[in-house]
Short mmCIF file of C-alpha atoms in Angstrom, two decimals:
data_model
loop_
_atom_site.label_atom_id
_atom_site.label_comp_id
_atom_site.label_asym_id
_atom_site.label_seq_id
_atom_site.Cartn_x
_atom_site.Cartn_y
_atom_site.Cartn_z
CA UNK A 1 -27.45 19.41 -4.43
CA UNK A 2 -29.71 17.04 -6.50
CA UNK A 3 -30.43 19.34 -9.27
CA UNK A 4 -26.31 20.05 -9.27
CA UNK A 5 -25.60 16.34 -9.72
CA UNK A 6 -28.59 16.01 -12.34
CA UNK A 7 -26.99 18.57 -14.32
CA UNK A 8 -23.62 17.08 -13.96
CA UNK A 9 -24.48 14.01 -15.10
CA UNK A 10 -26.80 15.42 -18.18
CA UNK A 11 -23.19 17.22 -19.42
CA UNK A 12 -21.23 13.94 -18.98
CA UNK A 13 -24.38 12.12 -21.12
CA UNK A 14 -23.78 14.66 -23.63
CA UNK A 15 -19.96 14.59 -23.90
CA UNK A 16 -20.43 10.83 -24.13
CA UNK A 17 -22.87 10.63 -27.12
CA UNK A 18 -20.83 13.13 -28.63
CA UNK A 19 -17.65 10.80 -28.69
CA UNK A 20 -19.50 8.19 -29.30
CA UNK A 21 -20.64 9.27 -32.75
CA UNK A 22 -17.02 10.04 -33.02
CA UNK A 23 -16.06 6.88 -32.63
CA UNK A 24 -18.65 5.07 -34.89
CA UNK A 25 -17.43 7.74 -37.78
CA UNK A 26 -14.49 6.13 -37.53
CA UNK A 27 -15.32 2.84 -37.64
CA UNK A 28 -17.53 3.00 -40.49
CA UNK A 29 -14.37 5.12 -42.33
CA UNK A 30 -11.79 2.61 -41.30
CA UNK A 31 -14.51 -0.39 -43.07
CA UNK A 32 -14.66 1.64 -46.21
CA UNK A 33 -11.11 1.99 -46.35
CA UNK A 34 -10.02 -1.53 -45.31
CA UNK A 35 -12.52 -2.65 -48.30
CA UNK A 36 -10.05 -0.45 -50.97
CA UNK A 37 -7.34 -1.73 -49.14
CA UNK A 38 -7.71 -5.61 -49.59
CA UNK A 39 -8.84 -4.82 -53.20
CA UNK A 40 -5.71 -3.04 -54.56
CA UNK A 41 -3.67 -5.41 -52.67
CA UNK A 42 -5.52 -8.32 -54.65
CA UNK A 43 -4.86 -6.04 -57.99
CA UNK A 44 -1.07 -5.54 -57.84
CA UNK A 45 -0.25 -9.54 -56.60
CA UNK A 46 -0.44 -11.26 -59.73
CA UNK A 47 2.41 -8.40 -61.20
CA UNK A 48 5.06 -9.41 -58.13
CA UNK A 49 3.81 -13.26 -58.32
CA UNK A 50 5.18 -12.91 -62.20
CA UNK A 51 8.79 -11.04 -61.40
CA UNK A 52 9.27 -13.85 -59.26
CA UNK A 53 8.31 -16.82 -61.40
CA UNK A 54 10.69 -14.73 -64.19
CA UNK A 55 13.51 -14.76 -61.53
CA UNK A 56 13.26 -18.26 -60.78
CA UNK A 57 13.04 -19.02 -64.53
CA UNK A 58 16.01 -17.21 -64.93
CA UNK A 59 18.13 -19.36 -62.14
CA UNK A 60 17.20 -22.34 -63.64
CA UNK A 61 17.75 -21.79 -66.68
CA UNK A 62 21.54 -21.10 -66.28
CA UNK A 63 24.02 -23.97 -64.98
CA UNK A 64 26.43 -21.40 -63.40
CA UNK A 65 24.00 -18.92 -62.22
CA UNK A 66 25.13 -16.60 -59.35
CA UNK A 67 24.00 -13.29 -58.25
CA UNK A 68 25.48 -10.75 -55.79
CA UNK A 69 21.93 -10.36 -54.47
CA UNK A 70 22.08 -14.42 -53.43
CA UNK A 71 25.38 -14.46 -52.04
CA UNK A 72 25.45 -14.85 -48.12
CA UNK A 73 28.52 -13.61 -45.81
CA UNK A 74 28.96 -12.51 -42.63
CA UNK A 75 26.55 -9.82 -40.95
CA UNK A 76 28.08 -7.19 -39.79
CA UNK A 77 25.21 -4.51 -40.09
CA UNK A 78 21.42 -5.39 -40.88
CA UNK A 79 18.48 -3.32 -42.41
CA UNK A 80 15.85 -3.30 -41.30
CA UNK A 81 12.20 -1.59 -42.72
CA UNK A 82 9.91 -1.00 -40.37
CA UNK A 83 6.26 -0.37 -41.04
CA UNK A 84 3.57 0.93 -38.66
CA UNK A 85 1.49 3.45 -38.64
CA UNK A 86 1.01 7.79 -38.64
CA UNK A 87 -1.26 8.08 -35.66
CA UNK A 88 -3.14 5.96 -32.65
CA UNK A 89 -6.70 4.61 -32.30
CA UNK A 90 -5.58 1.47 -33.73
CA UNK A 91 -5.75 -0.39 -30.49
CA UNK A 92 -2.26 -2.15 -30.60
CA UNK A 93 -1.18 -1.97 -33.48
CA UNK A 94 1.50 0.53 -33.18
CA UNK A 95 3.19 -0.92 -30.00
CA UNK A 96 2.82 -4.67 -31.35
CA UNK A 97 5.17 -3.60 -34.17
CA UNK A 98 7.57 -1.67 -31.96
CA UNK A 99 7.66 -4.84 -29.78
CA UNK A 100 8.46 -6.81 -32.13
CA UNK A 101 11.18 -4.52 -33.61
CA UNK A 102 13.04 -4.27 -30.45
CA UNK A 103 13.46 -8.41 -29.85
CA UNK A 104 14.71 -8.08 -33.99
CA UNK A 105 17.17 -5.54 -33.29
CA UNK A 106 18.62 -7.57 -30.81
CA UNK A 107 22.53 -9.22 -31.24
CA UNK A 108 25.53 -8.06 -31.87
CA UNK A 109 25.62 -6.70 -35.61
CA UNK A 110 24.71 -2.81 -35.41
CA UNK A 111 21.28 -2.11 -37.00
CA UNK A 112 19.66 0.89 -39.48
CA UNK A 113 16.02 1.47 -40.26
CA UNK A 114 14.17 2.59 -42.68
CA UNK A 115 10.49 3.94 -41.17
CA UNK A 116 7.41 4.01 -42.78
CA UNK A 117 5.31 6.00 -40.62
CA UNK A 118 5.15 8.77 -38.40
CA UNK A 119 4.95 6.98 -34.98
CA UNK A 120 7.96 4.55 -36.59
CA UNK A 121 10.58 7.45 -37.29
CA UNK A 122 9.21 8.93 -33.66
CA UNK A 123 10.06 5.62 -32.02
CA UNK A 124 13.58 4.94 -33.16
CA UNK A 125 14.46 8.56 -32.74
CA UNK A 126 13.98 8.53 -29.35
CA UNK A 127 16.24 5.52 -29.00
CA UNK A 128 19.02 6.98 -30.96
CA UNK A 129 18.60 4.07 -33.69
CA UNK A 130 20.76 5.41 -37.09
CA UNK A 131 17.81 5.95 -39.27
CA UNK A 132 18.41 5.85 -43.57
CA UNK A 133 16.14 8.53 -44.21
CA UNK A 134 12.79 9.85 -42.91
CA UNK A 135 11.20 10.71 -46.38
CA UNK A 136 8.97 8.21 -46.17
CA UNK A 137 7.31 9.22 -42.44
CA UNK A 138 3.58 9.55 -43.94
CA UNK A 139 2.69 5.71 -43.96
CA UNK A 140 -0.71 7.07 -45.80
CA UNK A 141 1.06 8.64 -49.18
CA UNK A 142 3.45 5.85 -49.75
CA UNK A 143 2.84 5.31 -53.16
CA UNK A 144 4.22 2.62 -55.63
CA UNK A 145 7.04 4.89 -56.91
CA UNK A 146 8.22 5.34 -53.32
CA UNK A 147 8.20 1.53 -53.00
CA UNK A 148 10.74 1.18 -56.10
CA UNK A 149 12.78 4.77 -54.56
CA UNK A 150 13.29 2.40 -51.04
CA UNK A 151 13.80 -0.94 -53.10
CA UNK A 152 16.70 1.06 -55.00
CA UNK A 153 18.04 2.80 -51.84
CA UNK A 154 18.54 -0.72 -49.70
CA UNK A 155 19.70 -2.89 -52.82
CA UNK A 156 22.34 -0.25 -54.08
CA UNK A 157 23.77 -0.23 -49.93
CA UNK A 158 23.37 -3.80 -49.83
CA UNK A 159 25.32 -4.54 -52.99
CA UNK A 160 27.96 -2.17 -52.12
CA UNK A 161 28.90 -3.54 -48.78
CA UNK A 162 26.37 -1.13 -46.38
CA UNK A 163 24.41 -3.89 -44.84
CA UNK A 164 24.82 -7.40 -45.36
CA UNK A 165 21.26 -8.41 -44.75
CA UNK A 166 17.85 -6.85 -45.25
CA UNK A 167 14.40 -7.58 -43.84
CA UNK A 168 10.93 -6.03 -43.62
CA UNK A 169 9.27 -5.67 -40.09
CA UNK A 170 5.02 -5.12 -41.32
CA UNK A 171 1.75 -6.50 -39.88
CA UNK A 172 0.02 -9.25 -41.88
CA UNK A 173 -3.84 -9.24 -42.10
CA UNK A 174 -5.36 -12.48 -40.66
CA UNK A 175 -8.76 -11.15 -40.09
CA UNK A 176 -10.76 -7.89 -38.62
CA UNK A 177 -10.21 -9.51 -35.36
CA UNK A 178 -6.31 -10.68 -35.97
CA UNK A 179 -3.49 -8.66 -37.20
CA UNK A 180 0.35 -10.43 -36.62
CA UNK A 181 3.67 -8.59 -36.70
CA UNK A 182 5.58 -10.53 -39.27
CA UNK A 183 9.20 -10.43 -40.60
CA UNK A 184 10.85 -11.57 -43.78
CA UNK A 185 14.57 -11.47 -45.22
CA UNK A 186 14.59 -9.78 -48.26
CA UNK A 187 17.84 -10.21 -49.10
CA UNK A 188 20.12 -11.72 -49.45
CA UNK A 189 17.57 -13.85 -51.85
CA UNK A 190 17.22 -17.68 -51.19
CA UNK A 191 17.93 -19.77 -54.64
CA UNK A 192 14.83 -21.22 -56.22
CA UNK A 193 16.23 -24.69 -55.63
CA UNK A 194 14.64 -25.29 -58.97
CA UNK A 195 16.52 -27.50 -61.61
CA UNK A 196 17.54 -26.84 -65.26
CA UNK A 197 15.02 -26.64 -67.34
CA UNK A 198 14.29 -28.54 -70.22
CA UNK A 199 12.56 -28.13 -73.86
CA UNK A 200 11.43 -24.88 -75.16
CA UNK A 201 12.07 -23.05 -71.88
CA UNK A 202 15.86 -23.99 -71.98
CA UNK A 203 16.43 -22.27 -74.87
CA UNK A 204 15.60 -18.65 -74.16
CA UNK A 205 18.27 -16.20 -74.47
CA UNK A 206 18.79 -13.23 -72.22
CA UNK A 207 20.33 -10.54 -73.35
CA UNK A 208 23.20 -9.26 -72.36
CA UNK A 209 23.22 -12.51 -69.19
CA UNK A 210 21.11 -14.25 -67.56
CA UNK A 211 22.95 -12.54 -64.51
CA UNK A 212 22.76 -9.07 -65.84
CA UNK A 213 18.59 -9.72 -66.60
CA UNK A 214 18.20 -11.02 -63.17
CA UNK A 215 20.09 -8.43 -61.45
CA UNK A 216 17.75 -6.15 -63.11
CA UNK A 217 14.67 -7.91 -62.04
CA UNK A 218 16.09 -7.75 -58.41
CA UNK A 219 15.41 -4.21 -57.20
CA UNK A 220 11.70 -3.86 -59.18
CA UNK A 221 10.59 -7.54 -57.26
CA UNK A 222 11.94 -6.06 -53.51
CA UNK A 223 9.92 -3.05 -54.54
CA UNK A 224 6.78 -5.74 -55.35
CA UNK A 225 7.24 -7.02 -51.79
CA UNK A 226 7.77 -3.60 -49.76
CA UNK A 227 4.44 -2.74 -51.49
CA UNK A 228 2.44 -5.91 -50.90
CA UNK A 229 3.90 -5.27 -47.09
CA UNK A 230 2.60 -1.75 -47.38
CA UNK A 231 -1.01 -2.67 -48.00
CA UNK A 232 -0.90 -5.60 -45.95
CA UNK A 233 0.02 -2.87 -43.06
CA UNK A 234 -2.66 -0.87 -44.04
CA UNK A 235 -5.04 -3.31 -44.14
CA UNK A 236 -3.98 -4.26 -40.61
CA UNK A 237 -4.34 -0.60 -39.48
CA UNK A 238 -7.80 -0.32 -40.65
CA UNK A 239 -8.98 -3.78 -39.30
CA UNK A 240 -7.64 -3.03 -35.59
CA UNK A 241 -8.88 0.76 -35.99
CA UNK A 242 -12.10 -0.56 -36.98
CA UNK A 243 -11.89 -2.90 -34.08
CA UNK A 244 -10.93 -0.54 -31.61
CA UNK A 245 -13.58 1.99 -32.87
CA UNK A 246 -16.27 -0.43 -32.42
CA UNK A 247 -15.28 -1.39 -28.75
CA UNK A 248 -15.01 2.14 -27.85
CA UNK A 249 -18.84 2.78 -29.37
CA UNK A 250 -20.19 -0.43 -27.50
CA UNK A 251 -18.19 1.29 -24.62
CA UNK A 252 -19.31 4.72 -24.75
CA UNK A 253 -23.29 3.04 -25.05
CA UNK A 254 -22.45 1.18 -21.51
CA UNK A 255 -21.69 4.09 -19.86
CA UNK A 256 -24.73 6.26 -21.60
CA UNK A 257 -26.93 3.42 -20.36
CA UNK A 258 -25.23 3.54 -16.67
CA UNK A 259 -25.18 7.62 -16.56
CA UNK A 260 -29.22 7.44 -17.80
CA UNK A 261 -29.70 5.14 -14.87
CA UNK A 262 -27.89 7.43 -12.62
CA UNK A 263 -29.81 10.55 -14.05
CA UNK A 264 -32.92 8.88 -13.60
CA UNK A 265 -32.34 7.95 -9.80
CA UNK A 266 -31.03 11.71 -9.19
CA UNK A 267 -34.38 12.74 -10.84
CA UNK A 268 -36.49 10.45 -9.00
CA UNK A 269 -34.86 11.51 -5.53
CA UNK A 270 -35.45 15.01 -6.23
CA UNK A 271 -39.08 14.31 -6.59
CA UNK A 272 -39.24 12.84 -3.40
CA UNK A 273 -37.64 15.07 -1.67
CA UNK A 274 -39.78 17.79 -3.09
CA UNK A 275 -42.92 15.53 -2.40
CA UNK A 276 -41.36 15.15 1.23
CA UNK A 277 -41.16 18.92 1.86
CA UNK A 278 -44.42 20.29 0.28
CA UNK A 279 -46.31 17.29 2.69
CA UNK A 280 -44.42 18.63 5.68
CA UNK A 281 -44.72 22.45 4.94
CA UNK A 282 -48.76 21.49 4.48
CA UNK A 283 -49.06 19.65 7.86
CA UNK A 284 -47.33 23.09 9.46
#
């Protein structure tokens, strides 16, 4: 019965290193990654920081500006993008997303999403959400030009009348440790607030309008911020994979030491029972 249990617990040692280097693969992966990650996101900024300083310049250089993309009525249906991620062993990532989803989806005007991500599009399909497309379910080859394809998709349904306001659901990267579910309206856009210009920076002429220039601008700066979402959302992935990878490992070393202990008791009661029976077959 001993030598049963000894080799019991030998497998489970086994099958517990073996995850364990699983699990520290991982984590050193999701590091590596997390590493690109920040740095591309640090690479495309200054781009999106200039198509909104241009848009901005734009509003305040005109007395009469107005835009279709600023103007504010009633919601009667919402977009909303929602970004998590393609699979699990991100600790909670996934469901902290979904949570915070559902309490946005809540009121009266009817909602439509746009996923990013496999466990997204699986989520709202199950609850019968109306879903804009599902071309973009692999979170992990969303590219730039898919950015601008979504940008052009919501601000061609919100200027004809679709939706009347759209926002991006995506996780913001505090820290390895931290990762927050954020929201932000992306349209319609809030005016700059920003007054008239004067010198050399009133007197530059956009051709054919100011309006027509800005409108322009519009769809290629909502792409800027779907993407900065994006890799903030990757980011966060990596950072709470990494996280949860390394709490697993730690995990998986407990029980190794705990199973070793119990191994070594098993062992050491064999022994003595062995001892026990070769002293009492000699004293027969």
């Amino acid at each position: 019965m001993a030598g049963a249990s000894m080799k019991d617990i030998k497998l489970r040692i086994k099958s517990v290193e073996s995850t364990m280097q699983i699990t520290k693969a991982m984590e050193l992966v999701a590091s590596s990654k997390l590493r690109k990650a920040k740095e591309r996101q640090e690479r495309c900024r200054p781009y999106f920081t200039g198509l909104k300083k241009t848009l901005d310049d734009i509003e305040a250089a005109t007395s009469d500006f107005s835009s279709p993309y600023q103007q504010r009525r009633e919601v009667k249906k919402r977009c909303l993008i929602v970004i998590a991620g393609d699979r699990g062993l991100a600790g909670g990532y996934n469901s902290n997303v979904f949570k915070a989803a559902q309490e946005l989806m809540q009121g009266d005007a009817p909602v439509c999403v746009v996923p990013i991500g496999k466990r997204t599009v699986d989520f709202f399909t199950r609850r019968g959400v109306e879903i804009m497309t599902t071309e973009f379910a692999e979170a992990a080859d969303i590219s730039v030009a898919d950015c601008f394809t979504i940008s052009n998709m919501v601000t061609r349904g919100y200027r004809e009348g679709q939706f009347d306001q759209v926002s991006i659901l995506y996780t913001q990267f505090v820290s390895m440790l931290t990762q927050t579910p954020v929201s932000e309206e992306l349209l319609p856009l809030e005016a700059s607030g920003i007054k008239e210009r004067t010198g050399a920076e009133s007197l530059v002429l956009y051709e054919p309008s100011p309006s027509v220039v800005y409108d322009a601008i519009v769809p290629n700066y909502i792409a800027g911020m779907i993407y900065g979402a994006m890799c903030e959302s990757v980011a966060s992935e990596l950072g709470a994979r990494r996280t949860a990878m390394d709490a697993a490992s730690k995990n998986a070393a407990e029980m190794i030491d705990d199973l070793s202990l119990r191994y070594n008791r098993a062992r050491q009661g064999a022994i003595t029972q062995e001892i026990t029976e070769i002293v009492a077959g000699a004293e027969h």
